[in-house]
Every structure is written in structure tokens, then in C-alpha cells.
Coordinates of C-alpha atoms in Angstrom, one line a residue:
M1 CA 0.0 0.0 0.0
G2 CA 1.1 3.5 -0.8
L3 CA 1.0 6.5 1.4
F4 CA -2.6 7.3 0.5
G5 CA -4.0 3.8 0.5
R6 CA -4.3 1.6 -2.6
R7 CA -2.0 2.0 -5.5
K8 CA -3.6 3.1 -8.7
T9 CA -2.3 2.1 -12.0
V10 CA -2.4 4.6 -14.8
D11 CA -2.5 3.4 -18.4
A12 CA 0.1 4.9 -20.6
P13 CA -1.3 7.3 -23.1
A14 CA -1.8 5.8 -26.5
A15 CA 0.9 6.6 -29.1
V16 CA -0.5 8.5 -32.0
V17 CA 1.2 8.7 -35.4
E18 CA -0.1 11.2 -37.9
V19 CA 0.5 10.1 -41.5
V20 CA 0.5 12.9 -44.0
S21 CA -0.2 12.8 -47.7
P22 CA 3.1 12.3 -49.7
V23 CA 1.6 14.2 -52.6
T24 CA -0.8 17.0 -53.5
G25 CA -3.9 15.7 -55.3
T26 CA -7.2 14.0 -54.7
A27 CA -7.6 11.4 -52.0
V28 CA -9.8 8.4 -52.8
A29 CA -10.7 5.3 -50.9
L30 CA -8.1 2.5 -51.2
A31 CA -10.8 0.3 -52.7
D32 CA -11.0 2.7 -55.7
C33 CA -7.2 2.8 -56.4
G34 CA -7.2 0.4 -59.3
D35 CA -4.8 -2.1 -57.9
P36 CA -6.5 -5.3 -56.8
A37 CA -4.0 -6.1 -54.0
F38 CA -4.1 -2.6 -52.5
A39 CA -7.9 -2.3 -53.0
A40 CA -8.5 -5.6 -51.1
G41 CA -6.4 -4.3 -48.2
L42 CA -3.8 -7.1 -48.6
L43 CA -1.0 -4.6 -48.0
G44 CA -2.7 -3.0 -45.0
P45 CA -5.3 -0.2 -44.5
G46 CA -4.7 3.1 -46.1
I47 CA -5.7 5.6 -48.7
A48 CA -4.9 6.4 -52.3
V49 CA -4.1 9.8 -53.8
R50 CA -4.3 10.8 -57.4
P51 CA -1.4 13.2 -57.6
D52 CA -1.4 16.7 -59.2
S53 CA 2.4 16.9 -59.2
G54 CA 5.3 14.5 -59.1
E55 CA 7.0 15.7 -55.9
V56 CA 6.7 12.9 -53.3
V57 CA 7.5 13.6 -49.7
A58 CA 7.8 11.4 -46.6
P59 CA 4.5 10.8 -44.9
V60 CA 6.1 10.3 -41.4
S61 CA 9.3 10.9 -39.6
G62 CA 11.4 7.8 -39.1
E63 CA 13.8 5.4 -40.7
V64 CA 13.7 4.5 -44.3
V65 CA 13.5 0.7 -44.2
S66 CA 12.9 0.1 -47.9
A67 CA 13.8 2.5 -50.8
M68 CA 13.0 1.7 -54.4
P69 CA 12.4 4.3 -57.1
H70 CA 8.6 3.5 -57.0
A71 CA 8.1 2.5 -53.4
Y72 CA 9.3 3.6 -49.9
G73 CA 8.8 2.0 -46.5
I74 CA 9.3 4.1 -43.4
R75 CA 9.2 2.9 -39.8
A76 CA 7.9 5.7 -37.5
A77 CA 8.7 6.0 -33.8
G78 CA 6.6 3.4 -32.0
G79 CA 6.9 0.9 -34.8
A80 CA 4.2 1.8 -37.2
E81 CA 5.4 1.1 -40.8
V82 CA 4.1 3.2 -43.6
L83 CA 4.5 2.2 -47.3
V84 CA 4.3 4.8 -50.1
H85 CA 3.8 3.1 -53.5
V86 CA 3.9 5.5 -56.4
G87 CA 1.8 4.3 -59.3
I88 CA 0.4 0.9 -60.3
D89 CA 2.8 -1.6 -61.9
T90 CA 5.5 1.1 -62.0
V91 CA 8.1 -1.5 -61.0
T92 CA 8.0 -2.5 -64.7
L93 CA 9.7 0.9 -65.5
G94 CA 12.9 -0.2 -63.8
G95 CA 13.3 3.2 -62.2
A96 CA 12.8 5.3 -65.4
H97 CA 11.0 8.5 -64.8
F98 CA 11.8 8.4 -61.0
D99 CA 14.4 10.5 -59.3
Q100 CA 14.9 8.7 -55.9
R101 CA 16.1 11.1 -53.1
V102 CA 16.6 8.7 -50.2
H103 CA 18.2 5.4 -49.3
T104 CA 17.6 2.5 -46.9
G105 CA 18.8 3.2 -43.4
Q106 CA 18.4 7.0 -43.7
Q107 CA 16.5 8.9 -41.0
I108 CA 14.0 11.2 -42.5
A109 CA 11.5 13.9 -41.3
A110 CA 7.9 14.0 -42.4
G111 CA 7.7 16.3 -45.5
A112 CA 11.2 15.6 -46.6
P113 CA 11.6 14.7 -50.3
L114 CA 11.4 11.0 -51.2
A115 CA 11.3 11.3 -55.0
A116 CA 10.5 13.3 -58.0
V117 CA 8.4 11.6 -60.6
D118 CA 7.7 12.5 -64.2
L119 CA 3.9 11.8 -64.0
A120 CA 3.4 12.6 -67.7
A121 CA 6.0 10.0 -68.7
V122 CA 4.5 7.4 -66.4
A123 CA 1.0 8.0 -67.8
A124 CA 2.4 7.9 -71.4
A125 CA 3.8 4.4 -70.6
G126 CA 0.2 3.4 -69.9
L127 CA 0.5 3.2 -66.2
S128 CA -1.6 4.7 -63.4
T129 CA 0.1 7.4 -61.3
T130 CA -2.1 6.9 -58.2
V131 CA -0.1 6.9 -55.0
M132 CA -1.1 4.4 -52.3
V133 CA -0.2 5.1 -48.6
V134 CA -0.8 2.0 -46.4
V135 CA 0.2 0.7 -42.9
P136 CA 1.4 -2.9 -43.6
N137 CA 1.9 -3.8 -39.9
A138 CA -1.5 -2.3 -38.8
D139 CA -2.3 -5.4 -36.8
A140 CA 0.8 -4.8 -34.6
A141 CA 0.9 -1.0 -34.9
G142 CA -2.7 -0.2 -33.8
A143 CA -6.0 1.1 -35.1
V144 CA -5.8 3.1 -38.4
E145 CA -8.2 5.9 -39.0
V146 CA -8.5 7.0 -42.6
A147 CA -9.4 10.5 -43.8
G148 CA -12.3 10.9 -46.2
P149 CA -11.9 11.5 -49.9
G150 CA -11.3 14.9 -51.5
P151 CA -8.5 17.3 -52.2
V152 CA -5.3 17.0 -50.1
T153 CA -2.0 18.8 -50.0
A154 CA 1.3 17.2 -49.4
G155 CA 1.7 17.4 -45.6
S156 CA -2.0 17.2 -44.7
T157 CA -3.0 14.3 -42.4
V158 CA -4.6 11.3 -44.3
L159 CA -4.1 8.5 -41.7
T160 CA -3.9 8.4 -38.0
V161 CA -2.4 5.3 -36.3
R162 CA -3.3 4.8 -32.6
S163 CA -1.6 2.1 -30.6

């Protein structure tokens, strides 16, 4: 017993990770992104954005755990992992039309440049430029709240992860 009787336990406050849009454009439900795997939620809950420009920024602060010209994985403090996948089937371009700005192992701040993408060239190759933002480890990271559809700017919150 403590000085004032029974000890009380206090739950630690939930960790909250705000995930911001990596691009300016129009947010749509992940189910409407056009990629069957993302649309079915197989890569985790999230949102899709149809970009207005090719500047792609980090959606969270953390460590870059995966860096490819078309896709970036970032582990935020607290363990939430966020995947930014630029376009659908863009892996087939072999990095063409993408200027990668980060590397695996790098610490990055939310809003810092990940890549510059020539959206017109990607579209001319017959590929979608839609950007998917998902939390692959949502089961371990916590509940994911998804913002509604509509216009977004790079840096505006599109997902909230609560652990």
C-alpha cells in the first residue's frame, strides 16, 4: 500500500502517429485505387491519392527501411510502418521517370523529399500514377483511422495510427 491507500495504475497514453499525404492531389478510398492487392487491403489499411504533381514527400518521420524508385517504406517511432507506393505496376519501368532522393537506413523527417516523378511519362507508358499510402503492420501498430476522400495537399493528415 502506498502513502494514501491503494496504489492506482495509470494506463500509458496511446501513441499516435499522424501520417500525412506524400503528394498533393485528390484522395480516394483505397478500394478505388485500381490495384487489386491494395484495393483488397492485402498490404494494409490506407488511402490512395491521385497526384497533381510529381513531388513525393515522406508521410512520417522515421527510418527508411525500404527504398526503391517507385516504393518507400518508413518505420515511425513506436513501430508503425508506412508504405508509399507510387503508381500501379510502375516497378516495370525499372526506375525510369523516378528521381529517388533517399536510401535505406536513412533517418527522414515528415515532409522531406522521397522522390520526384515524371507523371506525364509514367502516364504515357500506360500506367496509373495513383499513390497508395498504407500501414502494412497495422495489426501490430494499432488502429488506423482513414481520412475521407477529397482534395489533399502534401503534408496534410490522411491517416492516424493509434496504438
